[in-house]
CSV table of C-alpha atoms and ligand atoms in Angstrom, one decimal:
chain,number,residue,atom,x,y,z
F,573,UNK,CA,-24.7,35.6,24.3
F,574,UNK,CA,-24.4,32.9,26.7
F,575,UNK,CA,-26.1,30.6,24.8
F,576,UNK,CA,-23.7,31.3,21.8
F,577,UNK,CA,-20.5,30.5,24.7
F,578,UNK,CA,-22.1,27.3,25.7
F,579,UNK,CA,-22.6,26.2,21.9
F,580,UNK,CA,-19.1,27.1,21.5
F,581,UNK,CA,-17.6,25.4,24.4
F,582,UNK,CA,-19.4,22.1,23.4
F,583,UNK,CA,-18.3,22.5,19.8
F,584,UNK,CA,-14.5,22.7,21.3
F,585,UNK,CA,-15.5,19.9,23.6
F,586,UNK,CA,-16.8,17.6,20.8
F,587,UNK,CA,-13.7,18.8,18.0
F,588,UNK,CA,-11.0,17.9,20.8
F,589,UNK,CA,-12.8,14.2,21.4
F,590,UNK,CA,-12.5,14.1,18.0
F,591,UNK,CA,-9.3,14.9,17.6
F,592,UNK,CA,-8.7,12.3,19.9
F,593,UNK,CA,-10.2,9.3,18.5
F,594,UNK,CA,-8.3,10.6,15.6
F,595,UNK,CA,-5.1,10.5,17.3
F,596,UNK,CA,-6.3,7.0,19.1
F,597,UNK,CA,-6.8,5.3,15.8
F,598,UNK,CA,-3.6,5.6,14.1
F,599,UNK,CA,-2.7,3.2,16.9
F,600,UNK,CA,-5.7,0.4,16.3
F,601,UNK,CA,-3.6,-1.5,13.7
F,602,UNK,CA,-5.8,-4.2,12.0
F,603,UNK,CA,-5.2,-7.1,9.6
F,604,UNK,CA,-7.4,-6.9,6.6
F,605,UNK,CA,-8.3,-10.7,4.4
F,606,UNK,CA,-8.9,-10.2,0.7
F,607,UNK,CA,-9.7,-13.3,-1.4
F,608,UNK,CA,-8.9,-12.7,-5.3
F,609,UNK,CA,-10.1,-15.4,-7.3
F,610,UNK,CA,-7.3,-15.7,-10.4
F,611,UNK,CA,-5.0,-18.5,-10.5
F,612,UNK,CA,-5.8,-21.0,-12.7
F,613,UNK,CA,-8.1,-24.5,-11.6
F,614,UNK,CA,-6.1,-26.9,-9.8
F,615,UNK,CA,-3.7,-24.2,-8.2
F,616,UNK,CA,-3.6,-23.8,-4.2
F,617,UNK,CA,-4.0,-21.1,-2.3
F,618,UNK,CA,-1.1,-18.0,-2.0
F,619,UNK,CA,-1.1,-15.7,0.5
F,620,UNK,CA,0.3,-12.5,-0.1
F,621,UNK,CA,0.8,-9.9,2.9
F,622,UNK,CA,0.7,-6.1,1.8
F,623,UNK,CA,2.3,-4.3,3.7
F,624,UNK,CA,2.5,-0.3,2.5
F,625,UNK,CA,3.1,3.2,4.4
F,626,UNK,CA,4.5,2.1,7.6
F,627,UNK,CA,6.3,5.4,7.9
F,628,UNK,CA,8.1,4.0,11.2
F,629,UNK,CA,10.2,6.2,12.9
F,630,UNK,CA,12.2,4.8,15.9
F,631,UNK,CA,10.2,5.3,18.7
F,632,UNK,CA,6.9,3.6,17.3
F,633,UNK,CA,7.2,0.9,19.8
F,634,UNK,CA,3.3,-0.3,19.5
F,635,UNK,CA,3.8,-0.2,15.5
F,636,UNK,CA,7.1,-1.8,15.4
F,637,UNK,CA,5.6,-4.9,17.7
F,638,UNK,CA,2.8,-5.4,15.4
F,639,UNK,CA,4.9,-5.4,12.6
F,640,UNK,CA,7.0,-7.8,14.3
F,641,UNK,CA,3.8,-10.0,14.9
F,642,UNK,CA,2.9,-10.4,11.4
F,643,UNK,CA,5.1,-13.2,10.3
F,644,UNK,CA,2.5,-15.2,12.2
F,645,UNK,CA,0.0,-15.0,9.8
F,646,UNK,CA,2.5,-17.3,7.4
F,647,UNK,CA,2.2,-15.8,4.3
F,648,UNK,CA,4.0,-16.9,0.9
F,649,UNK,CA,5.0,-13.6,-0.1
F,650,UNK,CA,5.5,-10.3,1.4
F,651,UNK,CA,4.6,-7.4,-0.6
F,652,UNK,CA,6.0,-3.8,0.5
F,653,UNK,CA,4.6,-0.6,-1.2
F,654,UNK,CA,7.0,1.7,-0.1
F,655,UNK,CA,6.7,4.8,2.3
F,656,UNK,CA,8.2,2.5,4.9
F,657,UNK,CA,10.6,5.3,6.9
F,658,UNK,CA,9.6,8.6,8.3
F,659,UNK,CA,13.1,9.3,10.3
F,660,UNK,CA,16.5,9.2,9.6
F,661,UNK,CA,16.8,6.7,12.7
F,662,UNK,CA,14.3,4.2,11.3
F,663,UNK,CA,16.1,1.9,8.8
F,664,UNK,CA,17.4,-0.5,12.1
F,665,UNK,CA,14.4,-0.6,13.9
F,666,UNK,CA,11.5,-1.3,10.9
F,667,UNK,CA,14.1,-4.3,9.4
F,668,UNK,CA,14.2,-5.6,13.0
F,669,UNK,CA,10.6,-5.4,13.0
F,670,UNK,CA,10.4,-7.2,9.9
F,671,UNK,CA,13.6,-9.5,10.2
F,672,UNK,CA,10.7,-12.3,11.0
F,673,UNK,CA,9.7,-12.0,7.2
F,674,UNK,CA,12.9,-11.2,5.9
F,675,UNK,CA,14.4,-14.4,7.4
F,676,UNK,CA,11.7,-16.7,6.1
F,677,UNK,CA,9.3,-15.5,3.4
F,678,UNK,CA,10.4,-14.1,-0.2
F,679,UNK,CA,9.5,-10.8,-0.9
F,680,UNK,CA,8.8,-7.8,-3.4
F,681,UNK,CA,9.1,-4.2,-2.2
F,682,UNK,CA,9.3,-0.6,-4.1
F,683,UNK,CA,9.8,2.6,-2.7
F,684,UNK,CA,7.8,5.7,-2.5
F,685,UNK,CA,8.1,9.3,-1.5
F,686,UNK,CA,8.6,9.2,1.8
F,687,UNK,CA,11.4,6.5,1.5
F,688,UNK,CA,13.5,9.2,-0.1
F,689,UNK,CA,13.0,12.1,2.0
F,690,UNK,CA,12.3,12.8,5.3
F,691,UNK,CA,8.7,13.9,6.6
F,692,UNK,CA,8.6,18.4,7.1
F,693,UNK,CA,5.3,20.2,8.1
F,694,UNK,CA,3.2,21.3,5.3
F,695,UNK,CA,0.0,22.8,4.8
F,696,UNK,CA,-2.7,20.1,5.7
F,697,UNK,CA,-5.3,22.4,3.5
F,698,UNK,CA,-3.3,21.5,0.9
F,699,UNK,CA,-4.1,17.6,1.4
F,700,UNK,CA,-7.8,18.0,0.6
F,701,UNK,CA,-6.3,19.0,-3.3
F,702,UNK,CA,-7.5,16.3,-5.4
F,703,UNK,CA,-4.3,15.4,-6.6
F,704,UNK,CA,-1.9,17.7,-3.9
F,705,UNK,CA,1.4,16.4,-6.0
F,706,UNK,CA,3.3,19.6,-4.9
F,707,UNK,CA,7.1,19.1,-5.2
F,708,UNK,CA,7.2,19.6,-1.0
F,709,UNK,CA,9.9,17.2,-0.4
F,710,UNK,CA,11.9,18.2,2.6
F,711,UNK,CA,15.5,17.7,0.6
F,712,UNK,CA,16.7,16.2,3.8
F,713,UNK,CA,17.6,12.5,2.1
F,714,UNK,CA,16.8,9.3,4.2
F,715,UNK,CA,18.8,6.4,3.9
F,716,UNK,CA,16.9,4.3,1.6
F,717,UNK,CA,19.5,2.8,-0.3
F,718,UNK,CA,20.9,0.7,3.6
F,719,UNK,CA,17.3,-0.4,3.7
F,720,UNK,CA,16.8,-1.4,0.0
F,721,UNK,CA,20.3,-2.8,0.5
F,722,UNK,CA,19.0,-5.0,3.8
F,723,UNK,CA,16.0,-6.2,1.8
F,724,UNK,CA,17.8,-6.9,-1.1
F,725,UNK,CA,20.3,-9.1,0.9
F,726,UNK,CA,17.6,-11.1,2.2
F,727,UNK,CA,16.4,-12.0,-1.5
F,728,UNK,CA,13.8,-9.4,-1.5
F,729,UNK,CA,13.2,-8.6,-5.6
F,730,UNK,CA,13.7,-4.6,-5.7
F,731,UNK,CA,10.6,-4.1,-8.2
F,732,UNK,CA,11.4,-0.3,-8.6
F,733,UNK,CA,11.3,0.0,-12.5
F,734,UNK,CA,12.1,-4.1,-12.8
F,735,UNK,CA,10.7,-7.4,-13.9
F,736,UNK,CA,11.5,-10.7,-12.8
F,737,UNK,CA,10.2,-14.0,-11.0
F,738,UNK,CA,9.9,-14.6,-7.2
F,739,UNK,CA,10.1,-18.5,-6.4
F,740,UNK,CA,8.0,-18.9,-3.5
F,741,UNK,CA,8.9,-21.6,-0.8
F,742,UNK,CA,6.6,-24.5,-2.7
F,743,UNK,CA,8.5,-24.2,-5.9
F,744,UNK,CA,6.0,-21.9,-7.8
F,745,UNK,CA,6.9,-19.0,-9.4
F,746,UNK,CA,5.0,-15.4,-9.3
F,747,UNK,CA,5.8,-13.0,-12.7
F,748,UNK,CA,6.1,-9.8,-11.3
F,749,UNK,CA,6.6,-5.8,-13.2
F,750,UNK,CA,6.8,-2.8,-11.1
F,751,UNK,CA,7.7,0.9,-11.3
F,752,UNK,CA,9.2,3.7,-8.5
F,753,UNK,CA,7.1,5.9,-7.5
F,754,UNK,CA,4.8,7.5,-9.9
F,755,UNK,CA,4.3,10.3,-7.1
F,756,UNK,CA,7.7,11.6,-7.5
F,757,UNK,CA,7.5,11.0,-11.7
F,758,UNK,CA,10.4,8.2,-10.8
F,759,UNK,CA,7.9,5.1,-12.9
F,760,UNK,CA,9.5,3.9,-15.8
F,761,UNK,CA,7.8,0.9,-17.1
F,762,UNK,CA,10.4,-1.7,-17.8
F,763,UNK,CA,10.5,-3.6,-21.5
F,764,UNK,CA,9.5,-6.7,-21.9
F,765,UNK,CA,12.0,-9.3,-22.8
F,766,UNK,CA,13.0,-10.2,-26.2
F,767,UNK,CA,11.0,-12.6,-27.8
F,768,UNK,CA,8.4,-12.6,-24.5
F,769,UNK,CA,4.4,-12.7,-26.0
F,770,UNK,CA,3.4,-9.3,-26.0
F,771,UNK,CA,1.0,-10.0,-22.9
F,772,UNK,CA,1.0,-11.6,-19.6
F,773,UNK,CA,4.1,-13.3,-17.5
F,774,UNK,CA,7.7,-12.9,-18.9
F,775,UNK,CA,8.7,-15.6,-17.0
F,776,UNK,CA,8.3,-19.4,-17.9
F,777,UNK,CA,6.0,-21.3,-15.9
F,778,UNK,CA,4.4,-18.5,-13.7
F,779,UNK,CA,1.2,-19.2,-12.2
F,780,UNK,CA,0.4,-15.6,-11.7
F,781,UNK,CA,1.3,-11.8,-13.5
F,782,UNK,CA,1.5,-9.2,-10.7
F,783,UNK,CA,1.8,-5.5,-10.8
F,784,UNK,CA,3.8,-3.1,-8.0
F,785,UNK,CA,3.8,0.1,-7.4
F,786,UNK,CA,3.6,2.3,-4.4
F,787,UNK,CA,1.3,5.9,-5.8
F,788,UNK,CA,-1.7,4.6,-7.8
F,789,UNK,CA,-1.7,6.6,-10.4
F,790,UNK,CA,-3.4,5.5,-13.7
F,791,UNK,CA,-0.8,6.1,-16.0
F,792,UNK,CA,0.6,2.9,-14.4
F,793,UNK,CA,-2.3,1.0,-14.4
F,794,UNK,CA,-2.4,1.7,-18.3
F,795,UNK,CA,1.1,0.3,-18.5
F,796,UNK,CA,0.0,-2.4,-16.3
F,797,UNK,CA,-3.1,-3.4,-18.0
F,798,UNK,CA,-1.0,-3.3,-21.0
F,799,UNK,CA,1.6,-5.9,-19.4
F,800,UNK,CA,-1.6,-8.0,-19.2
F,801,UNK,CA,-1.4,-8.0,-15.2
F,802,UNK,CA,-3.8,-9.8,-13.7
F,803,UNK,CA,-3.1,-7.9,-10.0
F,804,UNK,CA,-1.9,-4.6,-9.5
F,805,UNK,CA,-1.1,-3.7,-6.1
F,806,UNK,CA,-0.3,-0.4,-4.2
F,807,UNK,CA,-0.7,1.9,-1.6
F,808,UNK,CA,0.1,5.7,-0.7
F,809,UNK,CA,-3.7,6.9,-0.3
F,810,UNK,CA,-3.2,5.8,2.9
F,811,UNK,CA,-7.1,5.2,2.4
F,812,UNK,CA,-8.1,8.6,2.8
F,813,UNK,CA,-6.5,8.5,6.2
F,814,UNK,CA,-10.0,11.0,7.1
F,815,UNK,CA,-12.8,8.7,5.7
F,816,UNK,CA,-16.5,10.2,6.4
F,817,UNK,CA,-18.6,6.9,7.3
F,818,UNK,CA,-21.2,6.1,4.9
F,819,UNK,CA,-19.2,8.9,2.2
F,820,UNK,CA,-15.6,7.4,2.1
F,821,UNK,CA,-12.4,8.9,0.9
F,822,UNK,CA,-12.1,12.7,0.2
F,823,UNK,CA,-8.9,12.5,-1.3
F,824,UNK,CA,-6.7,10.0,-2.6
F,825,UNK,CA,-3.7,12.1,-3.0
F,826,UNK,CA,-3.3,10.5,-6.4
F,827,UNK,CA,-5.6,10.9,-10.1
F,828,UNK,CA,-7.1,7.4,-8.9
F,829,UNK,CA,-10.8,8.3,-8.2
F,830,UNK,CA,-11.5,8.8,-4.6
F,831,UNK,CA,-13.7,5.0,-4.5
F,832,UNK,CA,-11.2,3.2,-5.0
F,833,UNK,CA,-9.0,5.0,-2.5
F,834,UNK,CA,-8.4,1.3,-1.2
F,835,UNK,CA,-9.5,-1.9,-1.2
F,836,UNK,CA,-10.2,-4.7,-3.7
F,837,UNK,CA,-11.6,-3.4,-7.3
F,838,UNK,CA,-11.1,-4.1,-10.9
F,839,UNK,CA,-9.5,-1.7,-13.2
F,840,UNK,CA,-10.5,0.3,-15.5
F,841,UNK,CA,-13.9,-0.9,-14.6
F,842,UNK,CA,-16.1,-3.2,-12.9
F,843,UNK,CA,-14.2,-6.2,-11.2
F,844,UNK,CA,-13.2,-9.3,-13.1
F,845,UNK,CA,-14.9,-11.3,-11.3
F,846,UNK,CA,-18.2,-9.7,-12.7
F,847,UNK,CA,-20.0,-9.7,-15.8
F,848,UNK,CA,-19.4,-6.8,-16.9
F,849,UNK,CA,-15.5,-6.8,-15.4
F,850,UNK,CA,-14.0,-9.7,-18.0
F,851,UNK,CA,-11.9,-7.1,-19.3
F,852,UNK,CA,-10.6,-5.6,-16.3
F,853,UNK,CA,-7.5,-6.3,-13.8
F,854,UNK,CA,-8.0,-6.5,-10.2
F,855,UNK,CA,-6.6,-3.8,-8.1
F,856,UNK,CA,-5.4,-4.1,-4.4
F,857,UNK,CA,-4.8,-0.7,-2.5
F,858,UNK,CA,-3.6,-1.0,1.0
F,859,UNK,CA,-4.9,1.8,3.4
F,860,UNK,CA,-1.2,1.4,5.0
F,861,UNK,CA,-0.4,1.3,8.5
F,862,UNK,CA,1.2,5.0,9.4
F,863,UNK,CA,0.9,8.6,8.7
F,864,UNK,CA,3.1,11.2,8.9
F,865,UNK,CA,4.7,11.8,12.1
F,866,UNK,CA,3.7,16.0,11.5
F,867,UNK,CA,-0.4,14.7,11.0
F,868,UNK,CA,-0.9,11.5,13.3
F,869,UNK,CA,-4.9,11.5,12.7
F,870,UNK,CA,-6.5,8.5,11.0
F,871,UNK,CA,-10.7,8.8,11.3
F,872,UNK,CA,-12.8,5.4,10.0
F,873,UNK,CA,-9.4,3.8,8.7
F,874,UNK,CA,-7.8,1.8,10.9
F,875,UNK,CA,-4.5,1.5,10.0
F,876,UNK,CA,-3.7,-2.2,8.0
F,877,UNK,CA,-1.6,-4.6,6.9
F,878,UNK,CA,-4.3,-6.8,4.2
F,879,UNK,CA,-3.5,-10.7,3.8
F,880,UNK,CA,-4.3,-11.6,0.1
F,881,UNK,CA,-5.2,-14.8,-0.5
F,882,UNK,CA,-5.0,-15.9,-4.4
F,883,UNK,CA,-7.2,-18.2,-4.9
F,884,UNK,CA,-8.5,-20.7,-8.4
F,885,UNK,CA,-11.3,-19.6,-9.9
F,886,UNK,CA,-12.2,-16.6,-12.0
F,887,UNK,CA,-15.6,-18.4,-12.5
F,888,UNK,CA,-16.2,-18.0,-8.9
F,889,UNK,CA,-18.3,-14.5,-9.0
F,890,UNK,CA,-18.9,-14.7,-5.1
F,891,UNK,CA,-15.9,-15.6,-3.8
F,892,UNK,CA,-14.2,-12.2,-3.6
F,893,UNK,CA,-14.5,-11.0,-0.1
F,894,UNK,CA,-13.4,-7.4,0.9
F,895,UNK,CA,-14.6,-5.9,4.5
F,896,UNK,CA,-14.5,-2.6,3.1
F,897,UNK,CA,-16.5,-2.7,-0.4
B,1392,LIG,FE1,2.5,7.2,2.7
């Protein structure tokens, strides 16, 4: 009997340590580098920041700081993927975080669940679903549409269901497609325009074709692949947010399978930059860099924001560099 107490007692010791790291971690924000080798030869360098899940709410004051520290990483394009409030206070404090990028750097955003509705306490069992796409939105509405309006003024390109080019500061111009949030059954793959090839950029002289979308699902991938993307980029697995080291993700709260819960890969199969990849599209999924306020728990993934650094060179098998594959 006693030895059954002290077993217990240092399982409840070691659980509430746990716990604690748990807790600890959703505060050890990290900057990720991923090189994807895809422009064409002769092409320099662009750095794209991904930003995705911030889920700020007002009194984040470590989060909104390190937010407000990424402008000096100099990017030439910020990329949001949505999930960016958690509180009906947040839209002033996450732009004043980000009015660094705003003010300088052209942008692409969509929104996702959590943009439209604030966070309410749910059933965490029901996280570990493989694809947990319950209907569980609070109905308490958020004020997305100041915030998209704030980005939008500051020449952000609302990709939500949309196509068009982003100039970057050099002169270059980035084709980019993107859908709402595939979570919420909001992704409507926009048209291409008339008399546009039936593949690749719709707009003249792009050096690149991206893809945005906040939930990864693979019905949009399908649409993207389609598009003839060359990039798509997301977020909402938040990585796992509860990664088992040497195992991964359990969940990625999506149908995308649980390996690629984020990261660089290709899609549908092996990278492009393989042999056996030639046919694929690279995929970018950002781990993101909240949770909700109700679970603030993040085990073996540190929350991120990932520079992505285009680079020349499909050629290049070994140039692709991703800490986490
Ligand atoms: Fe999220």
């Amino acid at each position: 009997m006693r030895q059954l107490m002290r077993t217990t007692g240092q399982l409840a010791v070691a659980g509430g340590a746990l716990l604690a790291y748990a807790y600890l971690e959703t505060k050890l924000f990290t900057v990720r580098h991923v090189t994807v080798p895809l422009l064409a030869a002769g092409q320099d360098n662009i750095r794209i920041l991904h930003l995705s899940d911030l889920h700020a709410t007002p009194h984040q004051g470590r989060k909104l700081a390190w937010i407000n520290s990424l402008a000096q990483w100099e990017p030439d394009l910020v990329v949001n993927t949505g999930d960016t409030l958690a509180h009906q206070d947040a839209v002033e404090p996450v732009l004043a975080a980000l009015q660094p990028l705003m003010d300088s750097r052209p942008g692409v955003f969509v929104l996702g669940s959590n943009d439209f509705w604030a966070p309410h306490l749910k059933n965490p069992a029901r996280y570990l679903l493989p694809d947990a796409r319950v209907k569980s939105v609070s109905r308490k509405p958020l004020p997305w549409q100041d915030m998209v309006d704030f980005f939008t003024q500051a020449g952000w390109m609302d990709a939500d269901n949309a196509r068009g080019p982003v100039q970057l500061r050099d002169g270059r111009v980035l084709s980019i497609v993107g859908t709402n949030d595939a979570h919420l059954d909001l992704d409507r793959m926009p048209g291409r325009p008339p008399g546009a090839s039936p593949q690749g950029a719709t707009v003249p002289d792009a050096v690149a074709h991206l893809g945005v979308t906040h939930a990864p699902y693979l019905r949009v991938f399908e649409a993207f692949k389609a598009d003839g993307v060359q990039l798509a980029i997301a977020g909402h697995t938040h990585g796992g947010q509860l990664r088992i080291p040497g195992f991964g993700a359990l969940v990625t709260n999506c149908d995308l399978d649980r390996r690629r819960a984020s990261g660089l890969h290709g899609w549908p199969g092996a990278r492009p930059d393989s042999p056996l990849g030639r046919d694929s599209m690279w995929l970018h999924v950002c781990a993101g860099a909240g949770t909700s306020p109700y679970t603030p728990v993040r085990f073996a993934c540190r929350p991120e924001a990932v520079l992505v650094t285009l680079t020349q060179g499909v050629s290049s098998i070994d140039t692709a560099q991703d800490s986490r594959n």
